[in-house]
PDB file of C-alpha atoms in Angstrom:
ATOM      1  CA  UNK J  15      37.679   2.025 -11.744  1.00  0.00           C
ATOM      2  CA  UNK J  16      34.813   2.411  -9.255  1.00  0.00           C
ATOM      3  CA  UNK J  17      33.723  -0.750  -7.478  1.00  0.00           C
ATOM      4  CA  UNK J  18      30.037  -1.386  -6.954  1.00  0.00           C
ATOM      5  CA  UNK J  19      27.209  -0.098  -9.128  1.00  0.00           C
ATOM      6  CA  UNK J  20      27.583   3.129 -11.110  1.00  0.00           C
ATOM      7  CA  UNK J  21      24.794   4.793 -13.081  1.00  0.00           C
ATOM      8  CA  UNK J  22      25.819   7.354 -15.685  1.00  0.00           C
ATOM      9  CA  UNK J  23      22.957   9.441 -17.020  1.00  0.00           C
ATOM     10  CA  UNK J  24      20.567   6.507 -16.700  1.00  0.00           C
ATOM     11  CA  UNK J  25      17.188   7.816 -17.844  1.00  0.00           C
ATOM     12  CA  UNK J  26      13.858   6.002 -17.835  1.00  0.00           C
ATOM     13  CA  UNK J  27      10.524   7.864 -17.989  1.00  0.00           C
ATOM     14  CA  UNK J  28       9.268   9.669 -16.007  1.00  0.00           C
ATOM     15  CA  UNK J  29      12.640  10.282 -14.309  1.00  0.00           C
ATOM     16  CA  UNK J  30      15.341  12.688 -15.348  1.00  0.00           C
ATOM     17  CA  UNK J  31      18.804  11.134 -15.924  1.00  0.00           C
ATOM     18  CA  UNK J  32      20.323   9.576 -12.807  1.00  0.00           C
ATOM     19  CA  UNK J  33      24.014   9.638 -11.852  1.00  0.00           C
ATOM     20  CA  UNK J  34      24.726   7.411  -8.870  1.00  0.00           C
ATOM     21  CA  UNK J  35      27.438   5.303  -7.226  1.00  0.00           C
ATOM     22  CA  UNK J  36      26.459   2.542  -4.780  1.00  0.00           C
ATOM     23  CA  UNK J  37      29.353   0.961  -2.896  1.00  0.00           C
ATOM     24  CA  UNK J  38      29.796  -2.749  -2.137  1.00  0.00           C
ATOM     25  CA  UNK J  39      28.345  -3.943   1.162  1.00  0.00           C
ATOM     26  CA  UNK J  40      25.828  -1.098   1.470  1.00  0.00           C
ATOM     27  CA  UNK J  41      22.041  -0.793   1.541  1.00  0.00           C
ATOM     28  CA  UNK J  42      20.555   2.273  -0.127  1.00  0.00           C
ATOM     29  CA  UNK J  43      16.874   2.998   0.458  1.00  0.00           C
ATOM     30  CA  UNK J  44      14.742   4.262  -2.420  1.00  0.00           C
ATOM     31  CA  UNK J  45      11.525   6.117  -1.581  1.00  0.00           C
ATOM     32  CA  UNK J  46       8.915   7.958  -3.597  1.00  0.00           C
ATOM     33  CA  UNK J  47       5.171   8.177  -4.211  1.00  0.00           C
ATOM     34  CA  UNK J  48       3.369   5.358  -6.003  1.00  0.00           C
ATOM     35  CA  UNK J  49       3.778   5.782  -9.749  1.00  0.00           C
ATOM     36  CA  UNK J  50       6.885   7.968  -9.421  1.00  0.00           C
ATOM     37  CA  UNK J  51       9.138   5.540 -11.304  1.00  0.00           C
ATOM     38  CA  UNK J  52      10.805   3.446  -8.586  1.00  0.00           C
ATOM     39  CA  UNK J  53      10.055   0.098 -10.197  1.00  0.00           C
ATOM     40  CA  UNK J  54      10.931   1.340 -13.679  1.00  0.00           C
ATOM     41  CA  UNK J  55      14.283   2.556 -12.363  1.00  0.00           C
ATOM     42  CA  UNK J  56      15.044  -0.846 -10.816  1.00  0.00           C
ATOM     43  CA  UNK J  57      14.035  -2.587 -14.041  1.00  0.00           C
ATOM     44  CA  UNK J  58      16.210  -0.231 -16.102  1.00  0.00           C
ATOM     45  CA  UNK J  59      19.220  -0.957 -13.877  1.00  0.00           C
ATOM     46  CA  UNK J  60      18.573  -4.687 -14.431  1.00  0.00           C
ATOM     47  CA  UNK J  61      18.344  -4.013 -18.208  1.00  0.00           C
ATOM     48  CA  UNK J  62      14.700  -5.088 -18.266  1.00  0.00           C
ATOM     49  CA  UNK J  63      13.285  -1.672 -19.247  1.00  0.00           C
ATOM     50  CA  UNK J  64      14.237   0.518 -22.236  1.00  0.00           C
ATOM     51  CA  UNK J  65      16.453   3.380 -21.073  1.00  0.00           C
ATOM     52  CA  UNK J  66      19.173   5.832 -22.013  1.00  0.00           C
ATOM     53  CA  UNK J  67      22.530   6.163 -20.332  1.00  0.00           C
ATOM     54  CA  UNK J  68      24.361   3.231 -18.847  1.00  0.00           C
ATOM     55  CA  UNK J  69      25.015   1.117 -15.782  1.00  0.00           C
ATOM     56  CA  UNK J  70      28.387  -0.331 -14.774  1.00  0.00           C
ATOM     57  CA  UNK J  71      29.202  -3.038 -12.258  1.00  0.00           C
ATOM     58  CA  UNK J  72      32.738  -2.940 -10.866  1.00  0.00           C
ATOM     59  CA  UNK J  73      33.703  -0.808 -13.863  1.00  0.00           C
ATOM     60  CA  UNK J  74      32.189  -3.145 -16.479  1.00  0.00           C
ATOM     61  CA  UNK J  75      29.248  -1.685 -18.453  1.00  0.00           C
ATOM     62  CA  UNK J  76      26.083  -3.722 -18.943  1.00  0.00           C
ATOM     63  CA  UNK J  77      26.532  -3.654 -22.717  1.00  0.00           C
ATOM     64  CA  UNK J  78      29.880  -5.450 -22.383  1.00  0.00           C
ATOM     65  CA  UNK J  79      28.252  -8.693 -21.256  1.00  0.00           C
ATOM     66  CA  UNK J  80      25.304 -10.796 -22.425  1.00  0.00           C
ATOM     67  CA  UNK J  81      22.007  -9.659 -20.894  1.00  0.00           C
ATOM     68  CA  UNK J  82      21.394 -12.925 -18.955  1.00  0.00           C
ATOM     69  CA  UNK J  83      24.838 -12.625 -17.359  1.00  0.00           C
ATOM     70  CA  UNK J  84      24.157  -9.006 -16.323  1.00  0.00           C
ATOM     71  CA  UNK J  85      20.794 -10.003 -14.840  1.00  0.00           C
ATOM     72  CA  UNK J  86      22.394 -12.761 -12.797  1.00  0.00           C
ATOM     73  CA  UNK J  87      24.781 -10.206 -11.320  1.00  0.00           C
ATOM     74  CA  UNK J  88      22.293  -7.309 -11.076  1.00  0.00           C
ATOM     75  CA  UNK J  89      19.114  -9.032  -9.928  1.00  0.00           C
ATOM     76  CA  UNK J  90      15.646  -7.515  -9.568  1.00  0.00           C
ATOM     77  CA  UNK J  91      13.176  -8.862  -6.996  1.00  0.00           C
ATOM     78  CA  UNK J  92       9.722  -7.675  -8.117  1.00  0.00           C
ATOM     79  CA  UNK J  93       6.976  -6.814  -5.674  1.00  0.00           C
ATOM     80  CA  UNK J  94       4.948  -9.664  -7.246  1.00  0.00           C
ATOM     81  CA  UNK J  95       7.437 -12.535  -7.707  1.00  0.00           C
ATOM     82  CA  UNK J  96       6.714 -15.059 -10.452  1.00  0.00           C
ATOM     83  CA  UNK J  97       6.874 -18.829 -10.192  1.00  0.00           C
ATOM     84  CA  UNK J  98       6.885 -21.467 -12.910  1.00  0.00           C
ATOM     85  CA  UNK J  99       7.177 -24.844 -11.129  1.00  0.00           C
ATOM     86  CA  UNK J 100       4.569 -26.544  -8.967  1.00  0.00           C
ATOM     87  CA  UNK J 101       6.651 -26.445  -5.764  1.00  0.00           C
ATOM     88  CA  UNK J 102       9.170 -24.021  -4.315  1.00  0.00           C
ATOM     89  CA  UNK J 103      11.884 -26.706  -4.461  1.00  0.00           C
ATOM     90  CA  UNK J 104      11.625 -26.648  -8.266  1.00  0.00           C
ATOM     91  CA  UNK J 105      13.099 -23.114  -8.209  1.00  0.00           C
ATOM     92  CA  UNK J 106      16.147 -23.685  -5.998  1.00  0.00           C
ATOM     93  CA  UNK J 107      19.557 -25.334  -6.250  1.00  0.00           C
ATOM     94  CA  UNK J 108      20.386 -28.024  -3.686  1.00  0.00           C
ATOM     95  CA  UNK J 109      21.291 -26.800  -0.224  1.00  0.00           C
ATOM     96  CA  UNK J 110      18.782 -23.974   0.099  1.00  0.00           C
ATOM     97  CA  UNK J 111      17.448 -25.420   3.358  1.00  0.00           C
ATOM     98  CA  UNK J 112      20.147 -23.617   5.335  1.00  0.00           C
ATOM     99  CA  UNK J 113      18.584 -20.217   4.616  1.00  0.00           C
ATOM    100  CA  UNK J 114      15.017 -21.152   5.466  1.00  0.00           C
ATOM    101  CA  UNK J 115      15.381 -20.847   9.234  1.00  0.00           C
ATOM    102  CA  UNK J 116      16.836 -17.346   8.978  1.00  0.00           C
ATOM    103  CA  UNK J 117      13.780 -16.354   6.926  1.00  0.00           C
ATOM    104  CA  UNK J 118      11.398 -17.868   9.480  1.00  0.00           C
ATOM    105  CA  UNK J 119      10.358 -20.726   7.197  1.00  0.00           C
ATOM    106  CA  UNK J 120      10.058 -24.459   7.842  1.00  0.00           C
ATOM    107  CA  UNK J 121      11.822 -26.851   5.455  1.00  0.00           C
ATOM    108  CA  UNK J 122       8.427 -28.355   4.593  1.00  0.00           C
ATOM    109  CA  UNK J 123       7.466 -25.245   2.564  1.00  0.00           C
ATOM    110  CA  UNK J 124       9.785 -26.408  -0.211  1.00  0.00           C
ATOM    111  CA  UNK J 125       7.531 -29.340  -1.018  1.00  0.00           C
ATOM    112  CA  UNK J 126       4.166 -27.689  -0.531  1.00  0.00           C
ATOM    113  CA  UNK J 127       2.196 -26.814  -3.679  1.00  0.00           C
ATOM    114  CA  UNK J 128       2.793 -23.116  -4.267  1.00  0.00           C
ATOM    115  CA  UNK J 129      -0.922 -22.329  -4.276  1.00  0.00           C
ATOM    116  CA  UNK J 130      -1.098 -23.439  -0.632  1.00  0.00           C
ATOM    117  CA  UNK J 131       1.534 -20.988   0.538  1.00  0.00           C
ATOM    118  CA  UNK J 132       0.709 -17.538   1.878  1.00  0.00           C
ATOM    119  CA  UNK J 133       1.813 -14.363   0.122  1.00  0.00           C
ATOM    120  CA  UNK J 134       4.281 -13.750   2.960  1.00  0.00           C
ATOM    121  CA  UNK J 135       5.819 -17.205   2.583  1.00  0.00           C
ATOM    122  CA  UNK J 136       6.121 -16.697  -1.169  1.00  0.00           C
ATOM    123  CA  UNK J 137       7.729 -13.299  -0.696  1.00  0.00           C
ATOM    124  CA  UNK J 138      10.394 -14.738   1.618  1.00  0.00           C
ATOM    125  CA  UNK J 139      11.002 -17.694  -0.696  1.00  0.00           C
ATOM    126  CA  UNK J 140      11.424 -15.322  -3.632  1.00  0.00           C
ATOM    127  CA  UNK J 141      14.136 -13.445  -1.746  1.00  0.00           C
ATOM    128  CA  UNK J 142      15.921 -16.703  -0.876  1.00  0.00           C
ATOM    129  CA  UNK J 143      15.690 -17.723  -4.543  1.00  0.00           C
ATOM    130  CA  UNK J 144      17.353 -14.436  -5.496  1.00  0.00           C
ATOM    131  CA  UNK J 145      20.127 -14.780  -2.896  1.00  0.00           C
ATOM    132  CA  UNK J 146      20.831 -18.358  -4.013  1.00  0.00           C
ATOM    133  CA  UNK J 147      21.890 -17.007  -7.420  1.00  0.00           C
ATOM    134  CA  UNK J 148      24.680 -14.992  -5.782  1.00  0.00           C
ATOM    135  CA  UNK J 149      24.055 -11.579  -7.398  1.00  0.00           C
ATOM    136  CA  UNK J 150      26.373  -8.638  -6.765  1.00  0.00           C
ATOM    137  CA  UNK J 151      23.463  -6.168  -6.754  1.00  0.00           C
ATOM    138  CA  UNK J 152      20.048  -6.757  -5.113  1.00  0.00           C
ATOM    139  CA  UNK J 153      17.277  -4.567  -6.523  1.00  0.00           C
ATOM    140  CA  UNK J 154      14.564  -5.120  -3.920  1.00  0.00           C
ATOM    141  CA  UNK J 155      11.082  -3.801  -4.721  1.00  0.00           C
ATOM    142  CA  UNK J 156       9.262  -3.673  -1.350  1.00  0.00           C
ATOM    143  CA  UNK J 157      10.532  -7.124  -0.285  1.00  0.00           C
ATOM    144  CA  UNK J 158       8.742  -7.050   3.096  1.00  0.00           C
ATOM    145  CA  UNK J 159       5.434  -5.448   2.066  1.00  0.00           C
ATOM    146  CA  UNK J 160       3.438  -8.599   2.877  1.00  0.00           C
ATOM    147  CA  UNK J 161       5.238  -9.521   6.079  1.00  0.00           C
ATOM    148  CA  UNK J 162       4.369  -9.070   9.733  1.00  0.00           C
ATOM    149  CA  UNK J 163       6.814  -7.091  11.923  1.00  0.00           C
ATOM    150  CA  UNK J 164       8.678 -10.176  13.189  1.00  0.00           C
ATOM    151  CA  UNK J 165       9.346 -11.561   9.722  1.00  0.00           C
ATOM    152  CA  UNK J 166      10.103  -8.094   8.358  1.00  0.00           C
ATOM    153  CA  UNK J 167      12.974  -7.807  10.819  1.00  0.00           C
ATOM    154  CA  UNK J 168      14.120 -11.322   9.988  1.00  0.00           C
ATOM    155  CA  UNK J 169      14.433 -10.356   6.329  1.00  0.00           C
ATOM    156  CA  UNK J 170      16.198  -7.094   7.176  1.00  0.00           C
ATOM    157  CA  UNK J 171      18.764  -9.074   9.209  1.00  0.00           C
ATOM    158  CA  UNK J 172      19.077 -11.743   6.519  1.00  0.00           C
ATOM    159  CA  UNK J 173      19.838  -9.204   3.788  1.00  0.00           C
ATOM    160  CA  UNK J 174      22.215  -7.225   6.022  1.00  0.00           C
ATOM    161  CA  UNK J 175      24.159 -10.375   6.932  1.00  0.00           C
ATOM    162  CA  UNK J 176      24.272 -11.446   3.286  1.00  0.00           C
ATOM    163  CA  UNK J 177      25.759  -8.098   2.223  1.00  0.00           C
ATOM    164  CA  UNK J 178      28.320  -8.165   5.031  1.00  0.00           C
ATOM    165  CA  UNK J 179      29.348 -11.705   4.107  1.00  0.00           C
ATOM    166  CA  UNK J 180      29.471 -11.346   0.321  1.00  0.00           C
ATOM    167  CA  UNK J 181      30.175  -7.666  -0.338  1.00  0.00           C
ATOM    168  CA  UNK J 182      27.052  -7.414  -2.488  1.00  0.00           C
ATOM    169  CA  UNK J 183      24.970  -4.228  -2.346  1.00  0.00           C
ATOM    170  CA  UNK J 184      21.244  -3.521  -2.219  1.00  0.00           C
ATOM    171  CA  UNK J 185      18.889  -0.848  -3.508  1.00  0.00           C
ATOM    172  CA  UNK J 186      15.768  -1.325  -1.359  1.00  0.00           C
ATOM    173  CA  UNK J 187      12.386   0.255  -2.142  1.00  0.00           C
ATOM    174  CA  UNK J 188      10.190   0.929   0.884  1.00  0.00           C
ATOM    175  CA  UNK J 189       7.382   3.278   1.875  1.00  0.00           C
ATOM    176  CA  UNK J 190       8.051   2.591   5.567  1.00  0.00           C
ATOM    177  CA  UNK J 191      10.080   5.404   7.151  1.00  0.00           C
ATOM    178  CA  UNK J 192      10.817   3.324  10.254  1.00  0.00           C
ATOM    179  CA  UNK J 193      12.197   0.546   8.081  1.00  0.00           C
ATOM    180  CA  UNK J 194      14.332   3.039   6.162  1.00  0.00           C
ATOM    181  CA  UNK J 195      15.817   4.203   9.456  1.00  0.00           C
ATOM    182  CA  UNK J 196      16.494   0.630  10.601  1.00  0.00           C
ATOM    183  CA  UNK J 197      18.227  -0.302   7.353  1.00  0.00           C
ATOM    184  CA  UNK J 198      20.704   2.552   7.756  1.00  0.00           C
ATOM    185  CA  UNK J 199      22.844   3.815   4.923  1.00  0.00           C
ATOM    186  CA  UNK J 200      21.756   6.532   2.537  1.00  0.00           C
ATOM    187  CA  UNK J 201      18.178   7.303   1.492  1.00  0.00           C
ATOM    188  CA  UNK J 202      17.242   8.440  -2.008  1.00  0.00           C
ATOM    189  CA  UNK J 203      13.880   9.993  -2.740  1.00  0.00           C
ATOM    190  CA  UNK J 204      12.049  10.674  -5.986  1.00  0.00           C
ATOM    191  CA  UNK J 205      10.693  14.217  -5.959  1.00  0.00           C
ATOM    192  CA  UNK J 206       8.833  15.148  -9.100  1.00  0.00           C
ATOM    193  CA  UNK J 207      11.018  13.731 -11.849  1.00  0.00           C
ATOM    194  CA  UNK J 208      14.299  13.930  -9.938  1.00  0.00           C
ATOM    195  CA  UNK J 209      16.124  11.407  -7.757  1.00  0.00           C
ATOM    196  CA  UNK J 210      17.649  13.234  -4.796  1.00  0.00           C
ATOM    197  CA  UNK J 211      19.234  12.479  -1.452  1.00  0.00           C
ATOM    198  CA  UNK J 212      16.583  12.581   1.270  1.00  0.00           C
ATOM    199  CA  UNK J 213      16.762  15.557   3.608  1.00  0.00           C
TER     200      UNK J 213
END
């Protein structure tokens, strides 16, 4: 039984079927042109997009558990996170304050009306919200796209430390080649309709 995330012939348009094994504790970078299918692939892995083939987590297929349980374990962070409460605190369990400093955020952001927060603050809060759920797989769709260089590196460190501590794994979409190099690990690239290891 393979630990981590395994994709077996997972197919979502416009991509050809994907076979992939991502090991616990690793970051894998996903690159490709806009519109090539990166987001649809992440959503299919999270069972949020119709697809063929299957995904398994630690040997257990997605279809063997209720969809909400799978999505708690295999969690997608969209490029445009959604919010439903009036304040950030409404979206977090108690004790989230400990992670705010690592993300470069003051504790006061939790009680600010969301409409007063910047897109960069919201992006960092959305990541903290995801981590607070304790997923085994982080599907990160350009999680630092709205951040300045200092906060981008903070988030890279935060995710890396989280994976080292918990044994979770991440599939991280970025268009930034320098970021891909900093994150380390393997790099996958969409070329045409195929997902391939980057040269």
